[in-house]
Amino acid sequence: MHFMNIGHTCENVARLARAVLGEVPSASELPSAYRATISQMRPMPANEAGLSISYEDGDWAAHCVNNRVFEHIFKGASPTEGPTREVWDEKVNEALALIEAISPELRLMVDLLVSDLVIVNSGADGGGSASHIPGVVVMSPGLKWGILDYAMCLVHEGMHLNLFVGDAVYGTFNLPSSELEAEQYRALSAVKIGQRRPLDKAFHAAVVTVPLMFMENHQGKTILVDIYRKSLRDACEDLKRQRPHFTEYGRMLLDELCGFGEAINFADVARAIRGAEFAGYRPSVAA
């Protein structure tokens, strides 16, 4: 599965950086090149390194509220103070350590792609990311969240950012996102079970179940595995009906996703995360 592979992620980031900056970064230059690239693609620049954490009174929160981005997350966000923020920061650090313990490559993906984390207390119990503000993740932790929940939220949103990079480089669909809103292009969601969502959102929702199920299984839990086993298979069957609307690159990702949906083999996921065979991609016509 290319979308799970750290080598493929790095290659896509390098291609995006070349397109924006005009130079191919080396492996050691990749993180800083990504930060420089996304700084030209969004209203506020990214720090040169590290994860920048802000809260409901920060610049990114203000930008999202003013531009009605992630309204469902920011609606009702209450003010927070030092002790609450210190607990959040500590849990985020513990979550990053847990991601590394589960898979060093997933930690590399998060460290590379997530530059800014906005944490708010709104009761939304979830996260958000968007293609037009690359590197930014918004999180509203649930009251009962454990460290694994924080870790899965970071990986979940990191995977969305990963798909956005791949889409920017190669294109995933042969129709614009605005057209994919139409009813005839909708597909079942693997997460919002029973709902039909725009094709790009349904595809993203199906893809992100893979790392979430993998992480839970690694930790000896089965809640999401049990929930998503059938819904992912149903979503894949619906997505396959829309296969003509995927690009060559998108069809490759779709086929790999559907293969996982049929087998639910976590050993295959572990191999895909670091396997060299998933690291490269050469389309017949580069985007």
JSON list of C-alpha atoms in Angstrom, two decimals, residues 89-243:
[
{"chain": "A", "resi": 89, "resn": "ASP", "atom": "CA", "xyz": [1.15, 19.11, 25.66]},
{"chain": "A", "resi": 90, "resn": "GLU", "atom": "CA", "xyz": [2.24, 16.21, 27.83]},
{"chain": "A", "resi": 91, "resn": "LYS", "atom": "CA", "xyz": [-0.30, 13.86, 26.27]},
{"chain": "A", "resi": 92, "resn": "VAL", "atom": "CA", "xyz": [0.75, 14.90, 22.77]},
{"chain": "A", "resi": 93, "resn": "ASN", "atom": "CA", "xyz": [4.38, 14.13, 23.61]},
{"chain": "A", "resi": 94, "resn": "GLU", "atom": "CA", "xyz": [3.36, 10.76, 25.04]},
{"chain": "A", "resi": 95, "resn": "ALA", "atom": "CA", "xyz": [1.27, 10.11, 21.95]},
{"chain": "A", "resi": 96, "resn": "LEU", "atom": "CA", "xyz": [4.22, 10.82, 19.67]},
{"chain": "A", "resi": 97, "resn": "ALA", "atom": "CA", "xyz": [6.32, 8.40, 21.70]},
{"chain": "A", "resi": 98, "resn": "LEU", "atom": "CA", "xyz": [3.58, 5.76, 21.40]},
{"chain": "A", "resi": 99, "resn": "ILE", "atom": "CA", "xyz": [3.39, 6.24, 17.62]},
{"chain": "A", "resi": 100, "resn": "GLU", "atom": "CA", "xyz": [7.13, 5.65, 17.43]},
{"chain": "A", "resi": 101, "resn": "ALA", "atom": "CA", "xyz": [6.82, 2.53, 19.56]},
{"chain": "A", "resi": 102, "resn": "ILE", "atom": "CA", "xyz": [4.09, 1.19, 17.27]},
{"chain": "A", "resi": 103, "resn": "SER", "atom": "CA", "xyz": [5.89, 2.18, 14.06]},
{"chain": "A", "resi": 104, "resn": "PRO", "atom": "CA", "xyz": [8.92, 4.47, 13.71]},
{"chain": "A", "resi": 105, "resn": "GLU", "atom": "CA", "xyz": [7.87, 5.10, 10.10]},
{"chain": "A", "resi": 106, "resn": "LEU", "atom": "CA", "xyz": [4.43, 6.36, 11.12]},
{"chain": "A", "resi": 107, "resn": "ARG", "atom": "CA", "xyz": [6.17, 8.70, 13.54]},
{"chain": "A", "resi": 108, "resn": "LEU", "atom": "CA", "xyz": [8.36, 9.93, 10.68]},
{"chain": "A", "resi": 109, "resn": "MET", "atom": "CA", "xyz": [5.23, 10.61, 8.62]},
{"chain": "A", "resi": 110, "resn": "VAL", "atom": "CA", "xyz": [3.67, 12.65, 11.43]},
{"chain": "A", "resi": 111, "resn": "ASP", "atom": "CA", "xyz": [6.89, 14.52, 12.18]},
{"chain": "A", "resi": 112, "resn": "LEU", "atom": "CA", "xyz": [7.37, 15.34, 8.50]},
{"chain": "A", "resi": 113, "resn": "LEU", "atom": "CA", "xyz": [3.82, 16.37, 7.56]},
{"chain": "A", "resi": 114, "resn": "VAL", "atom": "CA", "xyz": [2.33, 17.89, 10.72]},
{"chain": "A", "resi": 115, "resn": "SER", "atom": "CA", "xyz": [3.93, 21.26, 11.42]},
{"chain": "A", "resi": 116, "resn": "ASP", "atom": "CA", "xyz": [1.15, 22.93, 13.44]},
{"chain": "A", "resi": 117, "resn": "LEU", "atom": "CA", "xyz": [-1.26, 21.48, 15.99]},
{"chain": "A", "resi": 118, "resn": "VAL", "atom": "CA", "xyz": [-4.20, 23.51, 17.28]},
{"chain": "A", "resi": 119, "resn": "ILE", "atom": "CA", "xyz": [-5.81, 22.02, 20.41]},
{"chain": "A", "resi": 120, "resn": "VAL", "atom": "CA", "xyz": [-9.20, 23.26, 21.60]},
{"chain": "A", "resi": 121, "resn": "ASN", "atom": "CA", "xyz": [-11.79, 22.22, 24.17]},
{"chain": "A", "resi": 122, "resn": "SER", "atom": "CA", "xyz": [-15.07, 22.14, 22.22]},
{"chain": "A", "resi": 123, "resn": "GLY", "atom": "CA", "xyz": [-16.48, 18.70, 22.91]},
{"chain": "A", "resi": 124, "resn": "ALA", "atom": "CA", "xyz": [-16.10, 17.70, 19.25]},
{"chain": "A", "resi": 125, "resn": "ASP", "atom": "CA", "xyz": [-13.95, 14.71, 20.25]},
{"chain": "A", "resi": 126, "resn": "GLY", "atom": "CA", "xyz": [-12.01, 14.57, 17.01]},
{"chain": "A", "resi": 127, "resn": "GLY", "atom": "CA", "xyz": [-9.65, 16.28, 14.63]},
{"chain": "A", "resi": 128, "resn": "GLY", "atom": "CA", "xyz": [-9.44, 18.01, 11.29]},
{"chain": "A", "resi": 129, "resn": "SER", "atom": "CA", "xyz": [-7.07, 18.83, 8.45]},
{"chain": "A", "resi": 130, "resn": "ALA", "atom": "CA", "xyz": [-7.53, 20.49, 5.05]},
{"chain": "A", "resi": 131, "resn": "SER", "atom": "CA", "xyz": [-5.69, 20.54, 1.75]},
{"chain": "A", "resi": 132, "resn": "HIS", "atom": "CA", "xyz": [-5.57, 24.35, 1.57]},
{"chain": "A", "resi": 133, "resn": "ILE", "atom": "CA", "xyz": [-3.71, 24.67, 4.91]},
{"chain": "A", "resi": 134, "resn": "PRO", "atom": "CA", "xyz": [-1.10, 21.88, 4.63]},
{"chain": "A", "resi": 135, "resn": "GLY", "atom": "CA", "xyz": [0.73, 20.97, 7.81]},
{"chain": "A", "resi": 136, "resn": "VAL", "atom": "CA", "xyz": [-2.09, 22.13, 10.11]},
{"chain": "A", "resi": 137, "resn": "VAL", "atom": "CA", "xyz": [-4.02, 19.71, 12.32]},
{"chain": "A", "resi": 138, "resn": "VAL", "atom": "CA", "xyz": [-6.85, 20.74, 14.65]},
{"chain": "A", "resi": 139, "resn": "MET", "atom": "CA", "xyz": [-7.69, 18.53, 17.62]},
{"chain": "A", "resi": 140, "resn": "SER", "atom": "CA", "xyz": [-10.49, 18.61, 20.19]},
{"chain": "A", "resi": 141, "resn": "PRO", "atom": "CA", "xyz": [-9.66, 15.82, 22.67]},
{"chain": "A", "resi": 142, "resn": "GLY", "atom": "CA", "xyz": [-12.45, 13.88, 24.30]},
{"chain": "A", "resi": 143, "resn": "LEU", "atom": "CA", "xyz": [-12.67, 13.83, 28.09]},
{"chain": "A", "resi": 144, "resn": "LYS", "atom": "CA", "xyz": [-12.06, 10.08, 28.13]},
{"chain": "A", "resi": 145, "resn": "TRP", "atom": "CA", "xyz": [-9.25, 10.07, 25.59]},
{"chain": "A", "resi": 146, "resn": "GLY", "atom": "CA", "xyz": [-6.23, 7.97, 26.46]},
{"chain": "A", "resi": 147, "resn": "ILE", "atom": "CA", "xyz": [-2.78, 8.32, 24.93]},
{"chain": "A", "resi": 148, "resn": "LEU", "atom": "CA", "xyz": [-3.71, 5.92, 22.13]},
{"chain": "A", "resi": 149, "resn": "ASP", "atom": "CA", "xyz": [-6.61, 8.21, 21.16]},
{"chain": "A", "resi": 150, "resn": "TYR", "atom": "CA", "xyz": [-4.25, 11.19, 20.90]},
{"chain": "A", "resi": 151, "resn": "ALA", "atom": "CA", "xyz": [-1.83, 9.06, 18.87]},
{"chain": "A", "resi": 152, "resn": "MET", "atom": "CA", "xyz": [-4.52, 7.84, 16.50]},
{"chain": "A", "resi": 153, "resn": "CYS", "atom": "CA", "xyz": [-5.82, 11.36, 15.97]},
{"chain": "A", "resi": 154, "resn": "LEU", "atom": "CA", "xyz": [-2.34, 12.56, 14.97]},
{"chain": "A", "resi": 155, "resn": "VAL", "atom": "CA", "xyz": [-1.83, 9.63, 12.60]},
{"chain": "A", "resi": 156, "resn": "HIS", "atom": "CA", "xyz": [-5.37, 9.95, 11.24]},
{"chain": "A", "resi": 157, "resn": "GLU", "atom": "CA", "xyz": [-4.90, 13.60, 10.32]},
{"chain": "A", "resi": 158, "resn": "GLY", "atom": "CA", "xyz": [-1.30, 12.98, 9.23]},
{"chain": "A", "resi": 159, "resn": "MET", "atom": "CA", "xyz": [-2.61, 10.42, 6.74]},
{"chain": "A", "resi": 160, "resn": "HIS", "atom": "CA", "xyz": [-5.08, 12.97, 5.37]},
{"chain": "A", "resi": 161, "resn": "LEU", "atom": "CA", "xyz": [-2.15, 15.37, 4.87]},
{"chain": "A", "resi": 162, "resn": "ASN", "atom": "CA", "xyz": [-0.24, 12.53, 3.23]},
{"chain": "A", "resi": 163, "resn": "LEU", "atom": "CA", "xyz": [-3.07, 11.96, 0.74]},
{"chain": "A", "resi": 164, "resn": "PHE", "atom": "CA", "xyz": [-3.26, 15.69, 0.05]},
{"chain": "A", "resi": 165, "resn": "VAL", "atom": "CA", "xyz": [0.44, 15.71, -0.90]},
{"chain": "A", "resi": 166, "resn": "GLY", "atom": "CA", "xyz": [0.00, 12.72, -3.20]},
{"chain": "A", "resi": 167, "resn": "ASP", "atom": "CA", "xyz": [-3.01, 14.38, -4.79]},
{"chain": "A", "resi": 168, "resn": "ALA", "atom": "CA", "xyz": [-1.09, 17.62, -5.32]},
{"chain": "A", "resi": 169, "resn": "VAL", "atom": "CA", "xyz": [1.74, 15.73, -7.05]},
{"chain": "A", "resi": 170, "resn": "TYR", "atom": "CA", "xyz": [-0.16, 13.21, -9.20]},
{"chain": "A", "resi": 171, "resn": "GLY", "atom": "CA", "xyz": [-3.87, 13.89, -8.89]},
{"chain": "A", "resi": 172, "resn": "THR", "atom": "CA", "xyz": [-6.20, 11.24, -7.44]},
{"chain": "A", "resi": 173, "resn": "PHE", "atom": "CA", "xyz": [-9.40, 11.96, -9.36]},
{"chain": "A", "resi": 174, "resn": "ASN", "atom": "CA", "xyz": [-10.11, 13.06, -12.92]},
{"chain": "A", "resi": 175, "resn": "LEU", "atom": "CA", "xyz": [-12.87, 15.40, -11.81]},
{"chain": "A", "resi": 176, "resn": "PRO", "atom": "CA", "xyz": [-12.51, 18.55, -9.67]},
{"chain": "A", "resi": 177, "resn": "SER", "atom": "CA", "xyz": [-13.46, 18.32, -6.01]},
{"chain": "A", "resi": 178, "resn": "SER", "atom": "CA", "xyz": [-16.47, 20.58, -6.56]},
{"chain": "A", "resi": 179, "resn": "GLU", "atom": "CA", "xyz": [-17.98, 18.07, -9.02]},
{"chain": "A", "resi": 180, "resn": "LEU", "atom": "CA", "xyz": [-17.38, 15.15, -6.67]},
{"chain": "A", "resi": 181, "resn": "GLU", "atom": "CA", "xyz": [-20.02, 16.68, -4.38]},
{"chain": "A", "resi": 182, "resn": "ALA", "atom": "CA", "xyz": [-22.72, 15.57, -6.84]},
{"chain": "A", "resi": 183, "resn": "GLU", "atom": "CA", "xyz": [-24.92, 12.66, -5.80]},
{"chain": "A", "resi": 184, "resn": "GLN", "atom": "CA", "xyz": [-23.83, 10.40, -8.67]},
{"chain": "A", "resi": 185, "resn": "TYR", "atom": "CA", "xyz": [-20.21, 10.52, -7.48]},
{"chain": "A", "resi": 186, "resn": "ARG", "atom": "CA", "xyz": [-20.89, 9.82, -3.81]},
{"chain": "A", "resi": 187, "resn": "ALA", "atom": "CA", "xyz": [-19.82, 6.65, -2.03]},
{"chain": "A", "resi": 188, "resn": "LEU", "atom": "CA", "xyz": [-20.34, 5.00, 1.33]},
{"chain": "A", "resi": 189, "resn": "SER", "atom": "CA", "xyz": [-18.18, 6.22, 4.21]},
{"chain": "A", "resi": 190, "resn": "ALA", "atom": "CA", "xyz": [-16.24, 3.61, 6.17]},
{"chain": "A", "resi": 191, "resn": "VAL", "atom": "CA", "xyz": [-16.25, 5.90, 9.23]},
{"chain": "A", "resi": 192, "resn": "LYS", "atom": "CA", "xyz": [-19.63, 7.64, 9.11]},
{"chain": "A", "resi": 193, "resn": "ILE", "atom": "CA", "xyz": [-21.27, 4.29, 8.60]},
{"chain": "A", "resi": 194, "resn": "GLY", "atom": "CA", "xyz": [-24.27, 4.28, 6.27]},
{"chain": "A", "resi": 195, "resn": "GLN", "atom": "CA", "xyz": [-23.64, 7.80, 4.99]},
{"chain": "A", "resi": 196, "resn": "ARG", "atom": "CA", "xyz": [-22.85, 8.55, 1.36]},
{"chain": "A", "resi": 197, "resn": "ARG", "atom": "CA", "xyz": [-20.17, 11.23, 1.04]},
{"chain": "A", "resi": 198, "resn": "PRO", "atom": "CA", "xyz": [-18.47, 13.04, -1.86]},
{"chain": "A", "resi": 199, "resn": "LEU", "atom": "CA", "xyz": [-16.05, 10.65, -3.57]},
{"chain": "A", "resi": 200, "resn": "ASP", "atom": "CA", "xyz": [-12.85, 12.29, -2.36]},
{"chain": "A", "resi": 201, "resn": "LYS", "atom": "CA", "xyz": [-14.06, 12.43, 1.25]},
{"chain": "A", "resi": 202, "resn": "ALA", "atom": "CA", "xyz": [-15.33, 8.83, 1.13]},
{"chain": "A", "resi": 203, "resn": "PHE", "atom": "CA", "xyz": [-11.98, 7.68, -0.24]},
{"chain": "A", "resi": 204, "resn": "HIS", "atom": "CA", "xyz": [-10.04, 9.57, 2.45]},
{"chain": "A", "resi": 205, "resn": "ALA", "atom": "CA", "xyz": [-12.28, 8.13, 5.16]},
{"chain": "A", "resi": 206, "resn": "ALA", "atom": "CA", "xyz": [-11.66, 4.60, 3.92]},
{"chain": "A", "resi": 207, "resn": "VAL", "atom": "CA", "xyz": [-7.88, 5.06, 3.70]},
{"chain": "A", "resi": 208, "resn": "VAL", "atom": "CA", "xyz": [-7.50, 6.42, 7.23]},
{"chain": "A", "resi": 209, "resn": "THR", "atom": "CA", "xyz": [-9.17, 3.36, 8.72]},
{"chain": "A", "resi": 210, "resn": "VAL", "atom": "CA", "xyz": [-6.08, 1.33, 7.76]},
{"chain": "A", "resi": 211, "resn": "PRO", "atom": "CA", "xyz": [-3.56, 2.99, 10.12]},
{"chain": "A", "resi": 212, "resn": "LEU", "atom": "CA", "xyz": [-6.18, 3.30, 12.87]},
{"chain": "A", "resi": 213, "resn": "MET", "atom": "CA", "xyz": [-7.00, -0.40, 12.74]},
{"chain": "A", "resi": 214, "resn": "PHE", "atom": "CA", "xyz": [-3.30, -1.23, 12.54]},
{"chain": "A", "resi": 215, "resn": "MET", "atom": "CA", "xyz": [-2.49, 0.86, 15.63]},
{"chain": "A", "resi": 216, "resn": "GLU", "atom": "CA", "xyz": [-5.34, -0.57, 17.68]},
{"chain": "A", "resi": 217, "resn": "ASN", "atom": "CA", "xyz": [-4.43, -4.11, 16.71]},
{"chain": "A", "resi": 218, "resn": "HIS", "atom": "CA", "xyz": [-0.80, -3.45, 17.71]},
{"chain": "A", "resi": 219, "resn": "GLN", "atom": "CA", "xyz": [-2.02, -2.38, 21.15]},
{"chain": "A", "resi": 220, "resn": "GLY", "atom": "CA", "xyz": [-4.20, -5.46, 21.57]},
{"chain": "A", "resi": 221, "resn": "LYS", "atom": "CA", "xyz": [-7.51, -3.64, 21.07]},
{"chain": "A", "resi": 222, "resn": "THR", "atom": "CA", "xyz": [-10.29, -4.56, 18.66]},
{"chain": "A", "resi": 223, "resn": "ILE", "atom": "CA", "xyz": [-12.94, -1.83, 18.94]},
{"chain": "A", "resi": 224, "resn": "LEU", "atom": "CA", "xyz": [-12.20, -0.09, 15.64]},
{"chain": "A", "resi": 225, "resn": "VAL", "atom": "CA", "xyz": [-11.19, -3.33, 13.95]},
{"chain": "A", "resi": 226, "resn": "ASP", "atom": "CA", "xyz": [-14.61, -4.78, 14.78]},
{"chain": "A", "resi": 227, "resn": "ILE", "atom": "CA", "xyz": [-16.44, -1.60, 13.74]},
{"chain": "A", "resi": 228, "resn": "TYR", "atom": "CA", "xyz": [-14.60, -1.01, 10.47]},
{"chain": "A", "resi": 229, "resn": "ARG", "atom": "CA", "xyz": [-14.20, -4.59, 9.24]},
{"chain": "A", "resi": 230, "resn": "LYS", "atom": "CA", "xyz": [-17.58, -4.63, 7.49]},
{"chain": "A", "resi": 231, "resn": "SER", "atom": "CA", "xyz": [-17.96, -0.90, 6.86]},
{"chain": "A", "resi": 232, "resn": "LEU", "atom": "CA", "xyz": [-14.58, -0.73, 5.10]},
{"chain": "A", "resi": 233, "resn": "ARG", "atom": "CA", "xyz": [-15.48, -3.68, 2.87]},
{"chain": "A", "resi": 234, "resn": "ASP", "atom": "CA", "xyz": [-18.84, -2.06, 2.01]},
{"chain": "A", "resi": 235, "resn": "ALA", "atom": "CA", "xyz": [-17.14, 1.29, 1.35]},
{"chain": "A", "resi": 236, "resn": "CYS", "atom": "CA", "xyz": [-14.57, -0.36, -0.92]},
{"chain": "A", "resi": 237, "resn": "GLU", "atom": "CA", "xyz": [-17.29, -2.06, -2.96]},
{"chain": "A", "resi": 238, "resn": "ASP", "atom": "CA", "xyz": [-18.99, 1.32, -3.42]},
{"chain": "A", "resi": 239, "resn": "LEU", "atom": "CA", "xyz": [-15.71, 3.09, -4.22]},
{"chain": "A", "resi": 240, "resn": "LYS", "atom": "CA", "xyz": [-14.91, 0.50, -6.89]},
{"chain": "A", "resi": 241, "resn": "ARG", "atom": "CA", "xyz": [-18.09, 1.50, -8.72]},
{"chain": "A", "resi": 242, "resn": "GLN", "atom": "CA", "xyz": [-16.55, 4.97, -9.05]},
{"chain": "A", "resi": 243, "resn": "ARG", "atom": "CA", "xyz": [-13.19, 3.65, -10.33]}
]
